[in-house]
C-alpha positions as a printed NumPy array, in Angstrom:
array([[ 80.312, 116.984, 130.762],
       [ 81.008, 114.903, 128.613],
       [ 80.85 , 114.847, 124.659],
       [ 81.229, 112.729, 122.053],
       [ 81.756, 112.794, 118.175],
       [ 78.924, 110.391, 116.993],
       [ 78.857, 111.331, 113.752],
       [ 80.46 , 108.064, 111.991],
       [ 77.93 , 105.669, 114.3  ],
       [ 74.91 , 104.016, 112.405],
       [ 76.46 , 103.669, 109.448],
       [ 74.814, 101.57 , 107.262],
       [ 77.717,  99.426, 105.462],
       [ 79.877, 100.813, 108.262],
       [ 84.005,  99.659, 108.254],
       [ 87.207, 101.088, 110.092],
       [ 86.002, 103.96 , 112.846],
       [ 82.311, 103.093, 112.008],
       [ 82.762,  99.311, 113.482],
       [ 84.388, 100.542, 115.626],
       [ 82.012, 103.485, 116.846],
       [ 78.519, 101.208, 116.333],
       [ 80.455,  98.495, 118.891],
       [ 82.083, 101.44 , 121.177],
       [ 79.192, 103.697, 121.625],
       [ 76.476, 102.091, 123.116],
       [ 79.317, 100.554, 125.239],
       [ 79.727, 103.873, 126.377],
       [ 75.97 , 105.148, 126.691],
       [ 75.926, 101.799, 129.688],
       [ 79.292, 102.986, 131.208],
       [ 77.563, 107.019, 131.543],
       [ 74.347, 105.515, 133.479],
       [ 75.66 , 103.322, 135.425],
       [ 78.331, 106.241, 137.148],
       [ 75.847, 108.924, 136.628],
       [ 77.626, 110.747, 134.295],
       [ 75.694, 112.843, 131.279],
       [ 76.782, 112.257, 127.489],
       [ 76.166, 114.72 , 124.867],
       [ 76.171, 112.444, 121.379],
       [ 77.433, 115.162, 118.741],
       [ 76.81 , 114.719, 115.029],
       [ 75.117, 116.59 , 112.016],
       [ 72.639, 113.964, 111.405],
       [ 70.259, 112.574, 114.015],
       [ 70.927, 108.767, 115.785],
       [ 69.166, 106.309, 116.96 ],
       [ 71.089, 106.275, 120.69 ],
       [ 70.108, 107.505, 123.167],
       [ 69.05 , 107.159, 127.591],
       [ 68.728, 109.091, 130.166],
       [ 71.94 , 110.47 , 130.743],
       [ 73.078, 110.235, 126.857],
       [ 71.593, 112.808, 125.341],
       [ 71.811, 112.929, 121.338],
       [ 72.664, 116.847, 119.568],
       [ 72.527, 117.295, 116.153],
       [ 74.78 , 120.042, 114.678],
       [ 73.736, 120.228, 111.208],
       [ 76.506, 120.911, 108.589],
       [ 78.208, 119.081, 105.727],
       [ 82.063, 120.172, 104.484],
       [ 84.327, 120.2  , 107.058],
       [ 82.083, 119.185, 110.177],
       [ 84.582, 118.405, 112.921],
       [ 86.733, 121.759, 111.79 ],
       [ 84.126, 124.246, 111.539],
       [ 80.595, 123.09 , 113.173],
       [ 81.548, 121.047, 115.861],
       [ 84.383, 123.585, 116.825],
       [ 81.832, 126.278, 116.554],
       [ 79.445, 124.302, 119.123],
       [ 82.501, 123.42 , 121.313],
       [ 82.704, 127.131, 122.118],
       [ 79.686, 127.687, 122.534],
       [ 79.385, 125.125, 125.337],
       [ 82.733, 126.229, 127.161],
       [ 81.868, 126.43 , 129.921],
       [ 79.305, 123.092, 130.175],
       [ 81.574, 120.695, 128.459],
       [ 84.715, 119.019, 130.559],
       [ 85.641, 116.   , 128.005],
       [ 85.205, 115.435, 123.995],
       [ 86.382, 111.74 , 123.136],
       [ 86.944, 111.839, 119.426],
       [ 86.966, 108.52 , 117.518],
       [ 88.364, 109.021, 114.703],
       [ 91.758, 111.082, 113.882],
       [ 90.381, 114.707, 113.598],
       [ 90.522, 116.542, 116.346],
       [ 88.25 , 120.244, 116.302],
       [ 90.028, 123.712, 116.837],
       [ 88.012, 123.856, 119.814],
       [ 88.585, 122.081, 122.596],
       [ 87.367, 121.363, 126.38 ],
       [ 89.973, 121.162, 128.914],
       [ 90.395, 117.192, 128.028],
       [ 90.42 , 115.621, 124.587],
       [ 90.922, 111.785, 123.627],
       [ 91.064, 110.7  , 120.395],
       [ 91.641, 107.376, 118.588],
       [ 94.323, 107.293, 115.667],
       [ 93.594, 104.256, 114.449],
       [ 96.953, 103.922, 111.748],
       [ 99.54 , 106.194, 110.135],
       [ 99.227, 103.833, 106.604],
       [ 99.171, 107.156, 104.719],
       [102.785, 107.815, 106.48 ],
       [103.476, 103.88 , 105.718],
       [102.249, 104.017, 102.268],
       [102.222, 107.188, 100.938],
       [101.727, 105.681,  97.397],
       [ 98.681, 104.306,  98.09 ],
       [ 96.591, 108.039,  98.671],
       [ 96.374, 111.437,  96.407],
       [ 99.066, 114.795,  98.037],
       [ 95.597, 115.938,  99.118],
       [ 94.782, 113.059, 101.305],
       [ 98.462, 112.692, 102.703],
       [ 98.274, 116.439, 103.441],
       [ 94.963, 116.059, 105.031],
       [ 96.   , 113.378, 107.332],
       [ 99.515, 114.301, 108.083],
       [ 97.449, 117.842, 109.163],
       [ 95.213, 116.002, 111.307],
       [ 97.23 , 113.787, 112.791],
       [100.301, 115.772, 113.794],
       [ 96.985, 118.604, 115.648],
       [ 96.511, 115.257, 116.972],
       [ 99.526, 114.527, 118.438],
       [100.519, 118.739, 119.475],
       [ 96.394, 118.844, 120.761],
       [ 94.897, 116.197, 122.352],
       [ 94.936, 115.128, 126.164],
       [ 95.631, 111.194, 125.471],
       [ 95.684, 109.333, 121.856],
       [ 93.987, 106.095, 121.905],
       [ 95.961, 103.825, 119.507],
       [ 94.15 , 100.41 , 118.835],
       [ 97.587,  98.32 , 118.359],
       [101.142,  98.393, 119.268],
       [101.812,  99.32 , 115.221],
       [ 99.76 , 102.457, 115.298],
       [101.112, 103.234, 118.86 ],
       [105.242, 102.822, 117.614],
       [104.501, 105.026, 114.436],
       [102.925, 108.076, 116.31 ],
       [106.661, 108.153, 117.987],
       [108.258, 107.449, 115.094],
       [107.001, 109.784, 113.189],
       [105.594, 112.39 , 115.156],
       [107.658, 112.125, 117.994],
       [104.725, 112.258, 120.322],
       [105.453, 111.267, 123.867],
       [104.855, 108.058, 125.682],
       [102.586, 109.512, 128.211],
       [100.353, 110.268, 125.977],
       [100.099, 107.131, 124.183],
       [ 97.086, 105.091, 125.386],
       [ 97.179, 100.716, 123.697],
       [ 93.839, 100.121, 123.973],
       [ 93.071,  97.132, 121.543],
       [ 89.447,  97.133, 119.373],
       [ 87.53 ,  94.208, 120.551],
       [ 85.641,  91.217, 118.837],
       [ 81.917,  89.719, 119.808],
       [ 81.647,  86.44 , 117.8  ],
       [ 78.064,  86.195, 119.298],
       [ 77.673,  89.482, 117.744],
       [ 79.316,  88.974, 114.293],
       [ 77.581,  85.742, 113.523],
       [ 73.73 ,  86.985, 114.136],
       [ 74.569,  89.341, 111.679],
       [ 74.377,  87.47 , 108.462],
       [ 72.699,  84.937, 107.325],
       [ 75.029,  81.638, 105.969],
       [ 72.924,  80.699, 102.731],
       [ 72.54 ,  77.269, 101.607],
       [ 75.726,  74.617,  99.714],
       [ 73.877,  75.303,  96.68 ],
       [ 74.718,  79.05 ,  96.769],
       [ 78.535,  77.691,  95.951],
       [ 77.355,  76.225,  92.477],
       [ 76.766,  79.73 ,  91.116],
       [ 80.561,  80.146,  91.079],
       [ 81.674,  76.187,  89.92 ],
       [ 82.815,  76.414,  93.22 ],
       [ 83.639,  73.477,  96.12 ],
       [ 83.372,  74.377, 100.305],
       [ 86.649,  73.766, 101.57 ],
       [ 88.468,  74.107,  97.872],
       [ 88.92 ,  77.898,  97.218],
       [ 90.759,  80.566,  98.61 ],
       [ 89.286,  83.535,  99.471],
       [ 89.832,  87.768,  99.907],
       [ 87.482,  90.168, 101.185],
       [ 88.236,  93.636, 101.158],
       [ 88.982,  96.129,  98.362],
       [ 90.622,  94.579,  95.103],
       [ 94.439,  97.291,  95.144],
       [ 97.439,  97.631,  95.652],
       [ 97.463,  98.301,  99.246],
       [ 96.038,  94.992, 100.042],
       [ 98.744,  93.226,  97.939],
       [ 95.998,  91.42 ,  95.317],
       [ 98.64 ,  91.585,  92.872],
       [100.966,  89.662,  94.768],
       [ 98.327,  87.108,  95.826],
       [ 97.133,  86.541,  92.177],
       [100.661,  86.328,  90.877],
       [101.431,  83.734,  93.569],
       [ 98.603,  82.602,  93.27 ],
       [ 98.975,  81.897,  89.516],
       [102.273,  79.457,  90.189],
       [100.789,  77.197,  92.734],
       [ 99.979,  73.703,  91.16 ],
       [ 96.841,  73.475,  90.036],
       [ 94.563,  71.122,  92.244],
       [ 91.062,  72.638,  91.23 ],
       [ 90.863,  74.648,  94.035],
       [ 90.247,  78.596,  93.316],
       [ 90.613,  81.754,  94.531],
       [ 87.78 ,  83.817,  95.055],
       [ 88.192,  87.858,  95.141],
       [ 85.219,  89.732,  96.654],
       [ 85.109,  93.693,  97.025],
       [ 85.207,  96.842,  94.854],
       [ 88.089,  97.902,  92.971],
       [ 90.573, 100.376,  94.879],
       [ 93.578, 101.947,  94.197],
       [ 95.889, 100.463,  91.184],
       [ 92.816,  98.098,  89.897],
       [ 94.399,  98.447,  86.407],
       [ 97.336,  96.872,  87.669],
       [ 95.345,  93.759,  89.083],
       [ 92.939,  93.603,  86.256],
       [ 95.554,  92.775,  83.684],
       [ 96.393,  90.022,  86.067],
       [ 93.261,  88.404,  85.8  ],
       [ 91.785,  88.829,  82.422],
       [ 94.758,  86.619,  80.935],
       [ 93.493,  82.869,  80.394],
       [ 94.327,  80.711,  82.982],
       [ 93.296,  83.586,  85.304],
       [ 89.978,  83.499,  84.314],
       [ 89.703,  79.811,  84.622],
       [ 91.043,  79.465,  88.288],
       [ 90.244,  82.733,  89.796],
       [ 86.504,  84.765,  90.537],
       [ 86.4  ,  88.426,  90.92 ],
       [ 82.649,  88.327,  92.462],
       [ 82.498,  92.716,  92.978],
       [ 81.325,  93.808,  96.291],
       [ 78.625,  91.598,  97.366],
       [ 76.394,  91.883, 100.381],
       [ 77.026,  90.696, 104.241],
       [ 75.421,  87.09 , 103.915],
       [ 76.445,  86.537, 100.594],
       [ 80.04 ,  87.818, 101.539],
       [ 80.461,  85.773, 104.499],
       [ 78.555,  83.233, 103.269],
       [ 81.778,  82.745, 100.91 ],
       [ 84.186,  82.764, 103.502],
       [ 82.083,  80.324, 105.808],
       [ 82.265,  77.16 , 103.391],
       [ 86.084,  78.583, 102.191],
       [ 89.009,  76.526, 102.215],
       [ 91.603,  79.447, 103.277],
       [ 91.272,  83.158, 103.746],
       [ 93.886,  84.687, 102.571],
       [ 94.996,  87.991, 104.08 ],
       [ 98.034,  89.525, 102.008],
       [ 97.865,  92.936, 103.324],
       [100.62 ,  95.664, 102.445],
       [ 99.496,  97.361, 106.04 ],
       [ 97.093,  97.096, 108.517],
       [ 96.465,  99.376, 111.648],
       [ 94.335,  96.19 , 113.582],
       [ 92.811,  93.093, 110.559],
       [ 89.297,  92.206, 111.363],
       [ 88.894,  90.242, 108.772],
       [ 91.212,  87.594, 110.647],
       [ 89.457,  87.304, 113.12 ],
       [ 86.303,  87.189, 111.592],
       [ 87.715,  84.683, 109.393],
       [ 88.931,  82.886, 112.519],
       [ 85.195,  83.393, 114.423],
       [ 83.678,  81.213, 110.718],
       [ 86.567,  78.494, 111.453],
       [ 87.935,  79.384, 108.076],
       [ 92.497,  78.475, 108.763],
       [ 94.224,  81.708, 107.942],
       [ 97.45 ,  82.271, 105.526],
       [ 98.525,  86.857, 106.183],
       [101.112,  89.279, 106.022],
       [103.125,  90.123, 108.867],
       [102.471,  93.3  , 108.132],
       [101.442,  96.269, 110.705],
       [ 99.298,  95.332, 113.426],
       [ 98.421,  91.599, 111.484],
       [100.699,  89.391, 113.912],
       [ 99.097,  91.28 , 117.122],
       [ 95.561,  90.926, 115.943],
       [ 96.318,  86.727, 114.501],
       [ 98.552,  85.85 , 117.094],
       [ 99.642,  82.61 , 116.43 ],
       [ 96.103,  81.183, 114.538],
       [ 97.789,  82.006, 111.411],
       [ 99.553,  81.009, 108.481],
       [102.802,  83.907, 107.619],
       [104.064,  84.793, 104.21 ],
       [106.96 ,  86.753, 103.596],
       [107.047,  89.338, 101.17 ],
       [108.204,  86.922,  98.267],
       [106.018,  84.765,  95.798],
       [108.36 ,  81.781,  96.729],
       [106.418,  81.998, 100.494],
       [102.603,  82.468,  99.498],
       [103.237,  80.073,  97.087],
       [104.477,  77.391,  98.98 ],
       [101.785,  78.225, 101.661],
       [ 99.445,  78.206,  99.607],
       [ 99.923,  75.035,  98.309],
       [100.671,  73.77 , 101.635],
       [ 97.195,  73.799, 103.24 ],
       [ 95.598,  72.101, 100.305],
       [ 97.277,  69.138, 100.866],
       [ 96.011,  66.301, 103.232],
       [ 99.237,  66.512, 105.931],
       [ 97.889,  70.434, 106.659],
       [ 97.248,  70.508, 110.004],
       [ 92.952,  72.255, 108.833],
       [ 91.722,  71.079, 112.873],
       [ 94.398,  72.861, 114.489],
       [ 94.133,  76.282, 112.911],
       [ 90.259,  76.172, 113.336],
       [ 91.31 ,  75.652, 117.034],
       [ 93.796,  77.815, 117.684],
       [ 91.477,  80.591, 115.679],
       [ 88.631,  80.333, 118.257],
       [ 91.196,  80.546, 120.94 ],
       [ 92.988,  83.485, 119.144],
       [ 90.086,  85.618, 119.201],
       [ 88.605,  84.791, 122.617],
       [ 91.463,  87.681, 123.751],
       [ 89.208,  90.541, 122.054],
       [ 86.478,  92.072, 123.666],
       [ 84.388,  94.972, 123.073],
       [ 83.539,  95.263, 126.646],
       [ 87.41 ,  95.14 , 127.949],
       [ 87.885,  97.918, 125.145],
       [ 84.494,  99.826, 126.125],
       [ 85.87 ,  99.481, 130.508],
       [ 89.836, 101.411, 129.592],
       [ 88.289, 104.168, 127.435],
       [ 85.838, 105.39 , 129.635],
       [ 88.204, 104.732, 132.137],
       [ 90.607, 107.106, 130.184],
       [ 87.474, 109.766, 129.418],
       [ 87.089, 110.229, 132.918]])
C-alpha cells in the first residue's frame, strides 16, 4: 500500500507546495485506479478526494503533525504501508521501507537573511533528514538538484529531477478576466504598465525593481505591485513614499485571483526580478496570458522561462535598459508572446504525475 501525505491538498489560497499537491494528487489517484494499487491519503482534516482505490484517512493533530501524529500512525500501520510519499519537505520520524519526498528549493541556504534563525534551523533539519533517510528525493528543478548536492552532499542516485507541470486551460478557467474598464480604478492603460505579482519583499528584489523603474524615462508607463508585504518591506515602503514613486508606482496590496490575473492579462510586461526561485510558476502564468516577461537568472528561472524571456543581471543598469526597451516601438512583443506559448507547452502535470507515480511504484 502507498500512503501519501495529503495535508497540503485542497487549500483555498494555495501557494507553492499546496499548488503542487492540488494538481498532482488527483492525478496520482487516477493512476492508482488504473494500476489497481491501493492508496491512503493522510491528512489532519477531511479532504475531498477519494476513489475505489484511494481512501482518505484523517489523522487528528495540529502542532508538529508530521513529526508526531503522522509518525505515530505509520508506526501503527508499519506492517501494511510499503511506500510513503511526502510532497513537501518534511519526513516523519517513522518511515516504511520506501519513502519519497519532494524538495522544492533550498532558498534558506541561498538567502539566509530572509529567514529567522528558527526557520533556518527547522528547514536545515528537514533537508538533512531527507538526504539521510529518504529512498528517493524528487527535485522540481535542476537548480534544486545541484543545491542538494552542494549543500548536503546528496548522492546523485538518490535524486530524481521531475519538473512541475503547467495546465494553461485549467489556469485560464480558474479566474474571470474583468472588462478593460476595471483598469480605470488605478488610472491604467492596457499594455502600458509593468506588473509584479507576489510578496513585496527583499527576497523578491522589489527594492531593486523600484529603484530601477524610477530611473527610467517617464513615458507614461506605470509599475504595479500586487501582493502582501513580506520580509524587508519597510525599506521598500520608504522607496514607495517618494513623490515620484507615488505618481508612477501603484501598490495594490493583496488582490483576489480575478483582480490580480485581470491586471496581468492587460499588462504590457510582467517583471519578476526575484533573487532566488526554486521554480517560477508566475512566469508561466504570464506567458499563458500572452504577456512578455522580464526576469532574473536566479535559481531555476532560466530553466522555466527558457528562451521566451528577457533576462536581467544584478545591476540596475541592466534592468533599466530592459524596462526602457520594452516600451519602444522596436520591441518584438509578438515574438516573445509566441515564444511564451511554445515555452509553456514544455510543462505538463500529466507527465509530472506519471514520473512521480513511476518513482513510487
